[in-house]
Short mmCIF file of C-alpha atoms in Angstrom, two decimals:
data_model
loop_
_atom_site.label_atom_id
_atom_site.label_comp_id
_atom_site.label_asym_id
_atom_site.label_seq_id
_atom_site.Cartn_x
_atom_site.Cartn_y
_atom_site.Cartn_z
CA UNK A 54 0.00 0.00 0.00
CA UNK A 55 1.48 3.73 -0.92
CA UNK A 56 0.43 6.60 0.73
CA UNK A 57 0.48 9.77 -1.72
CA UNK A 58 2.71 12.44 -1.49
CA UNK A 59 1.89 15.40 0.51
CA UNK A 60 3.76 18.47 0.46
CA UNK A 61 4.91 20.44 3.04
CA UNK A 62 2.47 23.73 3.70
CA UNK A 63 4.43 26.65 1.79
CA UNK A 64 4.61 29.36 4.12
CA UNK A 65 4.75 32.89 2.21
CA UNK A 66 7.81 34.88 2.69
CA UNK A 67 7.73 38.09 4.22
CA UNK A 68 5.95 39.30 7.78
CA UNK A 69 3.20 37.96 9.04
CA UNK A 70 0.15 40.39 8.47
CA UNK A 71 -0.36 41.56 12.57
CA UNK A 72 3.05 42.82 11.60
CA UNK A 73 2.58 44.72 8.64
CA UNK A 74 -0.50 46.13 10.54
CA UNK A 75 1.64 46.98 13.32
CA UNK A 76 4.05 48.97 11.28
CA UNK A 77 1.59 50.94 9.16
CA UNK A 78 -0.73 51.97 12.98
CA UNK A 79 2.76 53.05 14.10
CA UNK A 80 3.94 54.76 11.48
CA UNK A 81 0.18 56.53 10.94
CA UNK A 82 0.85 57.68 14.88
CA UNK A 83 4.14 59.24 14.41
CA UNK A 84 2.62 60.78 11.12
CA UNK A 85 -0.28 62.80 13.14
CA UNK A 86 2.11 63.50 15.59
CA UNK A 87 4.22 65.77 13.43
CA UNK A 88 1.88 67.00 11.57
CA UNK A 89 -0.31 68.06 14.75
CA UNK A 90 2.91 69.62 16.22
CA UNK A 91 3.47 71.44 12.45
CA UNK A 92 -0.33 72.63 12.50
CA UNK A 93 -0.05 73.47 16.50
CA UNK A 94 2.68 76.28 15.13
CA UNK A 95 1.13 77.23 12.48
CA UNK A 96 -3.29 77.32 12.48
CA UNK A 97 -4.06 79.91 15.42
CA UNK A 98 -1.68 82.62 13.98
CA UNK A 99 -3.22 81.84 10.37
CA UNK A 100 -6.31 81.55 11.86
CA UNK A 101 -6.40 84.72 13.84
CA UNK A 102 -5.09 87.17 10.80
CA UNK A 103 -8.18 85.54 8.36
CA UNK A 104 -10.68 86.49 11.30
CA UNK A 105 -8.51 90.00 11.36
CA UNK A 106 -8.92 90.64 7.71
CA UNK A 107 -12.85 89.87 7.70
CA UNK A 108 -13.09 92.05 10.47
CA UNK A 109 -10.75 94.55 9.58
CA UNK A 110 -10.46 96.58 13.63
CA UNK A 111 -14.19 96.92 13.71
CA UNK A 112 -15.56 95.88 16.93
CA UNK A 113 -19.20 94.97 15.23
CA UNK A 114 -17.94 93.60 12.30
CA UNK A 115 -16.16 91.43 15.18
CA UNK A 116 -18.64 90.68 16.90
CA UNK A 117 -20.63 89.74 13.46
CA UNK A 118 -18.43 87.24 12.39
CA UNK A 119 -18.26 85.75 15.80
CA UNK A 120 -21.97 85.42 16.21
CA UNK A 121 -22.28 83.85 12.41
CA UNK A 122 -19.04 81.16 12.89
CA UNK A 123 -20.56 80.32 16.23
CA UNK A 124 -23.84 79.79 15.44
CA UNK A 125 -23.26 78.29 12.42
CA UNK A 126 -20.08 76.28 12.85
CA UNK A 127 -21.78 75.05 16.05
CA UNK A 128 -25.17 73.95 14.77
CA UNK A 129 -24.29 72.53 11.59
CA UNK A 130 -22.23 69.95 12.91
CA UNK A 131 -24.31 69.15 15.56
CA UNK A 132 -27.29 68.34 12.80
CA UNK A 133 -24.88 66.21 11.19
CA UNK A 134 -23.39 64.67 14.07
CA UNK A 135 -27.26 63.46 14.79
CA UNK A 136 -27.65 62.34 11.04
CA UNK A 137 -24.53 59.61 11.95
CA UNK A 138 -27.24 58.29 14.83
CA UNK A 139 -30.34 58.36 12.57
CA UNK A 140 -29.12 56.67 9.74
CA UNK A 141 -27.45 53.68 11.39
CA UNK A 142 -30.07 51.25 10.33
CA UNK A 143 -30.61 51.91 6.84
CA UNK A 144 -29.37 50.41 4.00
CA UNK A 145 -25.48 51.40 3.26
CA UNK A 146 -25.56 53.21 6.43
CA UNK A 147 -21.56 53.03 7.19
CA UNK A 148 -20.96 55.40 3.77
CA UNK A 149 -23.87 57.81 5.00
CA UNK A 150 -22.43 58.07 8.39
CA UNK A 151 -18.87 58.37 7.46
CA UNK A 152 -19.87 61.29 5.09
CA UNK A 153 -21.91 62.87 7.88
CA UNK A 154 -19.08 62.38 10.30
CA UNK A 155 -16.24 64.48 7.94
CA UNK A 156 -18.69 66.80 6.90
CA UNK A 157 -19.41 67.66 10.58
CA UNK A 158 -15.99 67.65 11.61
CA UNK A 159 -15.71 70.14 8.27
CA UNK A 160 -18.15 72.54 9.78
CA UNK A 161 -16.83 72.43 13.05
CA UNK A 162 -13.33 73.34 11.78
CA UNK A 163 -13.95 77.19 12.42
CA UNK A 164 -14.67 76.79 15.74
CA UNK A 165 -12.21 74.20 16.36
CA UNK A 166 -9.43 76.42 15.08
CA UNK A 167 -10.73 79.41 17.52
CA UNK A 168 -10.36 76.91 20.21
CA UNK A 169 -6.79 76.59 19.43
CA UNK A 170 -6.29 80.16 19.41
CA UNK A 171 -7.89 80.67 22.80
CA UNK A 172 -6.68 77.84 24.49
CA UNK A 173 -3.51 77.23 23.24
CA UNK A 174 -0.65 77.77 25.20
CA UNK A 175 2.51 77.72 22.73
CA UNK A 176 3.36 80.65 20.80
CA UNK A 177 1.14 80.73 17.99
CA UNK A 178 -1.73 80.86 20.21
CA UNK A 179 -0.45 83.91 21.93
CA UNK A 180 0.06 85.60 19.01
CA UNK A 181 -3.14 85.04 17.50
CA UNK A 182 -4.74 85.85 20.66
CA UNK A 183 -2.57 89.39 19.87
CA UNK A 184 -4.15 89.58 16.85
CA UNK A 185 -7.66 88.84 17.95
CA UNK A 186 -7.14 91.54 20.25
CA UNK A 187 -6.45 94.16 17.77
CA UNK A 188 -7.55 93.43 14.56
CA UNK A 189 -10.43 91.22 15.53
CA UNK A 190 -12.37 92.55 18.58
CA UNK A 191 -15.67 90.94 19.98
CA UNK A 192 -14.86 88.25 17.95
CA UNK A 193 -13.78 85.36 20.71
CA UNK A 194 -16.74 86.47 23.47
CA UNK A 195 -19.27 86.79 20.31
CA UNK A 196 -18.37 82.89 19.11
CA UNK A 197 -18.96 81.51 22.59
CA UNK A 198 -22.17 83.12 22.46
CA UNK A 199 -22.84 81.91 19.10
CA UNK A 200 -22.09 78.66 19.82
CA UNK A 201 -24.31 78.79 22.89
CA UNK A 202 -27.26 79.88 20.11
CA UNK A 203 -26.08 76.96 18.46
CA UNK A 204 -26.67 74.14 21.03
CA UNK A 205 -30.08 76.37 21.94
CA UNK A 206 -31.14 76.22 18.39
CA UNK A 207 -30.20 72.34 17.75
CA UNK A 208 -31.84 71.63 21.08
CA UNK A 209 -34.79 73.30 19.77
CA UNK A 210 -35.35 71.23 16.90
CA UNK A 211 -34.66 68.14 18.19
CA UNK A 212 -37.48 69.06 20.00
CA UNK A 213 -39.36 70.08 17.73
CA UNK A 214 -39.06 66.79 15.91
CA UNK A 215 -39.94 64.54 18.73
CA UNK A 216 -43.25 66.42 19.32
CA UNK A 217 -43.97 65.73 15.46
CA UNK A 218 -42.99 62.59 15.46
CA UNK A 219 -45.20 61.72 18.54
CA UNK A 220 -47.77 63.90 17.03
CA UNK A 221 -48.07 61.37 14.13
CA UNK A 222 -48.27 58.79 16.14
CA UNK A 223 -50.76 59.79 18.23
CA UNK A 224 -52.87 60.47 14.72
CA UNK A 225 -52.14 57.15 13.42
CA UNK A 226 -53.35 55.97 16.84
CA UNK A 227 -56.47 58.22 16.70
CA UNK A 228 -57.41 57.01 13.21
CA UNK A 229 -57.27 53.51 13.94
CA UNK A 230 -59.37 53.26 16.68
CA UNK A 231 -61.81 55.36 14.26
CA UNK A 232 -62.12 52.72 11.97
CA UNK A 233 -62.65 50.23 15.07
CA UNK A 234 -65.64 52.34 15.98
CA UNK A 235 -66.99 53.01 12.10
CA UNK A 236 -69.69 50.72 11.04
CA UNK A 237 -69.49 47.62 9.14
CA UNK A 238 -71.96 48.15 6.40
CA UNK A 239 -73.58 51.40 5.02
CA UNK A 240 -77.41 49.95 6.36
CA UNK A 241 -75.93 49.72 9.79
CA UNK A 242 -76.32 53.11 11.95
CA UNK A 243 -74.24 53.32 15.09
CA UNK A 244 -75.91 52.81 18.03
CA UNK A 245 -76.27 56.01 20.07
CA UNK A 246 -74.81 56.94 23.09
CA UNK A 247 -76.12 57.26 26.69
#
């Protein structure tokens, strides 16, 4: 009796793939490492002489643009922040909600890079606060309150859409226990009540 020949299991050459994946996660962290320290130097100064330029000294024109990139930049992202949460069950939800996600985190860029300006502590922060100071007055204190509209504003409508949507329900509920109560045939009068 033979037995056949087997051959040996050919391994491939190379690293293993946890390996490969190791290496790219790693070098992906270093990447967004120097590019947030490149950014960190170099957004809130940018930042602040854009927001100088629109406003040009003007305290109201300052406070203007602060009120519009705060309420905007606040409740725009917000509505598609929510959009990521409504849309998880339909059909090719992960695109939807990925494209909701960067488009959010698009809007919110304006505010984001104010943050960095206020709160930053290295010196590109400072001098954009400088800046802000100057050339862009009202600006920081009017985007905090903007944002603040914002939140108010999504809250609002969130709101607003749960009473509608409970509204409809409560129709559909109403209507159906209409039809329970309608007659059978057209002959057939309801009886009347005591």
């Amino acid at each position: 009796m033979t037995t056949p020949e087997t051959s040996p299991a050919t391994a491939k050459p190379g690293m293993p793939p946890w390996a490969k994946k190791a290496i790219g996660i790693a070098v992906m962290a270093v990447v967004l490492v120097i590019a947030y320290f490149i950014l960190a130097a170099f957004l809130p100064r940018w930042w602040a002489q854009r927001i100088a330029s629109l406003a040009n000294g003007s305290f109201s024109a300052g406070i203007a643009w602060g009120l519009l990139f705060g309420l905007v930049c606040t409740l725009v992202p917000l509505i598609f922040f929510r959009a990521v949460w409504q849309v998880r069950k339909r059909k090719h939800a992960r695109i939807m909600q990925i494209a909701a996600l960067a488009l959010g985190v698009i809007f919110a860029l304006p505010n984001l890079l104010s943050l960095t300006v206020v709160l930053g502590n290295n010196n590109a922060a400072h001098a954009g606060e400088r800046i802000l100071d100057v050339d862009g007055p009202g600006f920081r204190g009017a985007s905090v309150v903007g944002a603040v509209l914002g939140v108010a504003l999504f809250l609002g409508l969130v709101a607003l859409g749960y009473l509608y949507k409970k509204r409809g329900k409560d129709l559909d509920k109403m209507r159906g226990e209409l039809k329970q109560h309608e007659p059978q045939s057209k002959g057939e009068a309801p009886a009347p009540e005591i």
